[in-house]
GROMACS .gro file of C-alpha atoms in nm:
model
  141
    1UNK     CA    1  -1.932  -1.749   1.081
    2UNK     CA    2  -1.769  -1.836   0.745
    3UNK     CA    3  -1.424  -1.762   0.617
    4UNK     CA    4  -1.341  -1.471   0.443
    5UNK     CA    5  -1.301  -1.550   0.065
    6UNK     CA    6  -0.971  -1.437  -0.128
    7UNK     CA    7  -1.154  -1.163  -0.288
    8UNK     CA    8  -1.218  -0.997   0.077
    9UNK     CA    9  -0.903  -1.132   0.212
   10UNK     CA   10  -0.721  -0.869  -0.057
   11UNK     CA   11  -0.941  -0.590  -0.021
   12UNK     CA   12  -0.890  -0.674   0.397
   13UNK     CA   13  -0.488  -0.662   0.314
   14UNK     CA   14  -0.553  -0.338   0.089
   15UNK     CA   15  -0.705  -0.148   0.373
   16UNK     CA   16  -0.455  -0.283   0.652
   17UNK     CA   17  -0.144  -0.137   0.380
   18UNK     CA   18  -0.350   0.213   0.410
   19UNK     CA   19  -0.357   0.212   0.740
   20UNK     CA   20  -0.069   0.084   0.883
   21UNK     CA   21   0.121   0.321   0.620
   22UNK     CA   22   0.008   0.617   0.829
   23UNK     CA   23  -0.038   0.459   1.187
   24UNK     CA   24   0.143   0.128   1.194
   25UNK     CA   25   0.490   0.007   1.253
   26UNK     CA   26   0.740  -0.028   0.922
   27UNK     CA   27   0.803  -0.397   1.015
   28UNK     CA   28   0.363  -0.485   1.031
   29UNK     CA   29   0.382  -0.251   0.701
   30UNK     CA   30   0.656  -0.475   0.494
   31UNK     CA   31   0.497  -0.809   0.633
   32UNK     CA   32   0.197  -0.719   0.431
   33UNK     CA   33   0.409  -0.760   0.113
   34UNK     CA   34   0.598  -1.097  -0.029
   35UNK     CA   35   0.893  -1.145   0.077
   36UNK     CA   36   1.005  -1.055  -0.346
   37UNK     CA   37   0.747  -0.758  -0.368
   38UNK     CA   38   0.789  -0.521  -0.637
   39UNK     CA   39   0.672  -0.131  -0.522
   40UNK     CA   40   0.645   0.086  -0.844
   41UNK     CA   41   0.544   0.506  -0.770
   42UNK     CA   42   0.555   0.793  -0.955
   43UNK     CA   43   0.762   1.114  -0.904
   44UNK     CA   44   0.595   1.355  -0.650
   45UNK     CA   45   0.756   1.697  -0.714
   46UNK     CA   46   0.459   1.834  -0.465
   47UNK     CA   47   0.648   1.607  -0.192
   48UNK     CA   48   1.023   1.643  -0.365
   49UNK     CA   49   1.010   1.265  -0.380
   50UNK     CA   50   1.162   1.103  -0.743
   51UNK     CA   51   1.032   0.803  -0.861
   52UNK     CA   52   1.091   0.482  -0.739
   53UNK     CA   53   1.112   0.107  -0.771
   54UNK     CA   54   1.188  -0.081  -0.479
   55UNK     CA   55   1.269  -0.456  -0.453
   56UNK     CA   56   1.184  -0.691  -0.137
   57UNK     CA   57   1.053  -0.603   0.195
   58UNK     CA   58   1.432  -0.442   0.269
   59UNK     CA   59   1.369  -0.216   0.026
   60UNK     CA   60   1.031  -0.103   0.087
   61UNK     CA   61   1.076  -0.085   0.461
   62UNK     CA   62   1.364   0.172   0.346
   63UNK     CA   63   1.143   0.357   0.176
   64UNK     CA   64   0.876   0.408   0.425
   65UNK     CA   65   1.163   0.487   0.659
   66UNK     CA   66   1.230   0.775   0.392
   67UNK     CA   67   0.951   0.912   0.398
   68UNK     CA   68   0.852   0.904   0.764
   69UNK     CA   69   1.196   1.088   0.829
   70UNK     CA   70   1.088   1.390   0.577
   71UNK     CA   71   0.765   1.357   0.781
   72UNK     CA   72   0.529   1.264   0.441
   73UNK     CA   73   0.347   0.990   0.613
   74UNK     CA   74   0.342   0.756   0.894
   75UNK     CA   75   0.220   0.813   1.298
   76UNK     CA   76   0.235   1.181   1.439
   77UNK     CA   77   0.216   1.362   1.020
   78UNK     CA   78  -0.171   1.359   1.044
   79UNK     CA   79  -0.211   1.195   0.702
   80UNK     CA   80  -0.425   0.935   0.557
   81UNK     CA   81  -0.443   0.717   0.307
   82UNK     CA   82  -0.757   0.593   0.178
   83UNK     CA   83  -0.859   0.328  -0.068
   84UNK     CA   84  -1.228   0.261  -0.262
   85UNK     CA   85  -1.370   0.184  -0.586
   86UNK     CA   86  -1.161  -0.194  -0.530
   87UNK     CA   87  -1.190  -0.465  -0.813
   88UNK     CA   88  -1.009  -0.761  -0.730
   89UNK     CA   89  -1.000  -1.046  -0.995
   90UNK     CA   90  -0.861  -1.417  -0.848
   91UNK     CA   91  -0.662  -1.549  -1.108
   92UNK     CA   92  -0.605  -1.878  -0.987
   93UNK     CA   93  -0.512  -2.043  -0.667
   94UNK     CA   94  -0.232  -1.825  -0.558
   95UNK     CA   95  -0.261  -1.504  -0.781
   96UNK     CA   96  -0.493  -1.221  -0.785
   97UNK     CA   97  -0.488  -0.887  -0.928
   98UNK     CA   98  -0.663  -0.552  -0.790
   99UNK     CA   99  -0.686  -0.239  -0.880
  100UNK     CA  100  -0.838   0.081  -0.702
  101UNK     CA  101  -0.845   0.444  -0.680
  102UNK     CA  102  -0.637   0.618  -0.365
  103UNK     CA  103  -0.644   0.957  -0.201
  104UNK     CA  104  -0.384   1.128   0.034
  105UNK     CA  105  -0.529   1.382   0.277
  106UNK     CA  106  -0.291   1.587   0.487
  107UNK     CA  107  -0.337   1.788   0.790
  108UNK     CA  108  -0.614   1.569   0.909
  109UNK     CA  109  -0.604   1.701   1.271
  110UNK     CA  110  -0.699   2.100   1.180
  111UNK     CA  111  -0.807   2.130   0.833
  112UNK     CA  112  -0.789   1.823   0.611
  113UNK     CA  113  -0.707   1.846   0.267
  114UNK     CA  114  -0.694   1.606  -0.058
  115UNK     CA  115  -0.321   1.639  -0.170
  116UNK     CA  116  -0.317   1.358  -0.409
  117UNK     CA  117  -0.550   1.126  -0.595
  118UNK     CA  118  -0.437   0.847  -0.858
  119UNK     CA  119  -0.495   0.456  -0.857
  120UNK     CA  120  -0.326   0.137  -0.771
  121UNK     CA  121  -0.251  -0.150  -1.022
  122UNK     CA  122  -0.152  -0.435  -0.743
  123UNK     CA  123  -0.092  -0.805  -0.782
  124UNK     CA  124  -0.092  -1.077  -0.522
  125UNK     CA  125   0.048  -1.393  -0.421
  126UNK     CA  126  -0.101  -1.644  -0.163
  127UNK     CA  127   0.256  -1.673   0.067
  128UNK     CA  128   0.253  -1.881   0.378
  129UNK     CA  129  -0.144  -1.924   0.402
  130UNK     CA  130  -0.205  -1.541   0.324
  131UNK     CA  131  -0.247  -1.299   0.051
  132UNK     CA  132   0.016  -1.057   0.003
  133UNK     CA  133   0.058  -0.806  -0.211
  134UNK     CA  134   0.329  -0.871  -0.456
  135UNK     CA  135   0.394  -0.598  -0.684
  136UNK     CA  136   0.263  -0.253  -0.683
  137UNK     CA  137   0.207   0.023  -0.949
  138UNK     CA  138   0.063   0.326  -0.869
  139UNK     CA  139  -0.057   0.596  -1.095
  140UNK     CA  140  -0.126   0.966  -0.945
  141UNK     CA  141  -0.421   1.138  -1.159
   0.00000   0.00000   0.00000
C-alpha cells in the first residue's frame, strides 16, 4: 500500500473537520487546525450567530464550545456537516489551498433537512509532519 499524497491527505483532514464538528471531541476538532489558524464565517441570523473571526486553536475551540452550548452542532444535536465538490491545489511543499461546497442538515434522526449550503475557501500548512488547515473562509449561498 502506498502513502496517501498531500492532495488526499487534505481532502482526508477536510472530512475528519466535518465529522468530528458534529461527533468528535473539541480538543480532536482544534488539533486539526495550526496551532495560528485563522476561522473566518459569516453571520447566521437563521442560527442568531454574528459573524466571526477567530484566532488560534483557543479561539476556535471557544467557538465550537459556543455553539455546542446553544445546541447548533456537535454530539447529541443530530446535525451533519457534509463536504463534496473538493479542489485542492498544492502550492508548494508546505502550502495548499482547497476549496469546496458544504451543507448543514439538521434533525437527522426524524426528518432531515438542508438548513444551509455555501462553500469553503481553506488554506493549509504542513505542521509537525501533517496537513492542517490554516485559515478558513466560508461563504453561505
Amino acid at each position: 500500500m502506498q502513502p496517501e499524497g498531500s492532495a488526499e491527505q487534505i481532502r482526508s483532514t477536510l472530512a475528519r473537520i466535518a465529522h468530528l464538528a458534529d461527533t468528535g471531541s473539541v480538543e480532536d476538532y482544534v488539533e486539526q487546525f495550526t496551532r495560528e489558524a485563522e476561522w473566518n464565517m459569516p453571520a447566521n441570523p437563521d442560527r442568531g450567530i454574528p459573524a466571526q473571526v477567530r484566532r488560534g486553536r483557543e479561539e476556535i475551540a471557544a467557538g465550537v464550545v459556543e455553539r455546542r452550548a446553544a445546541g447548533i452542532q456537535g454530539p447529541g444535536t443530530f446535525t451533519r456537516h457534509v463536504t463534496t465538490a473538493i479542489a485542492v491545489n498544492v502550492t508548494s511543499e508546505t502550502t495548499a489551498r482547497a476549496d469546496a461546497v458544504w451543507t448543514f442538515y439538521v434533525d437527522t434522526t426524524t426528518t432531515p433537512k438542508l438548513s444551509g449550503v455555501g462553500s469553503y475557501a481553506d488554506e493549509f500548512e504542513l505542521e509537525d509532519g501533517r496537513w492542517r488547515l490554516s485559515r478558513r473562509v466560508i461563504s453561505r449561498g
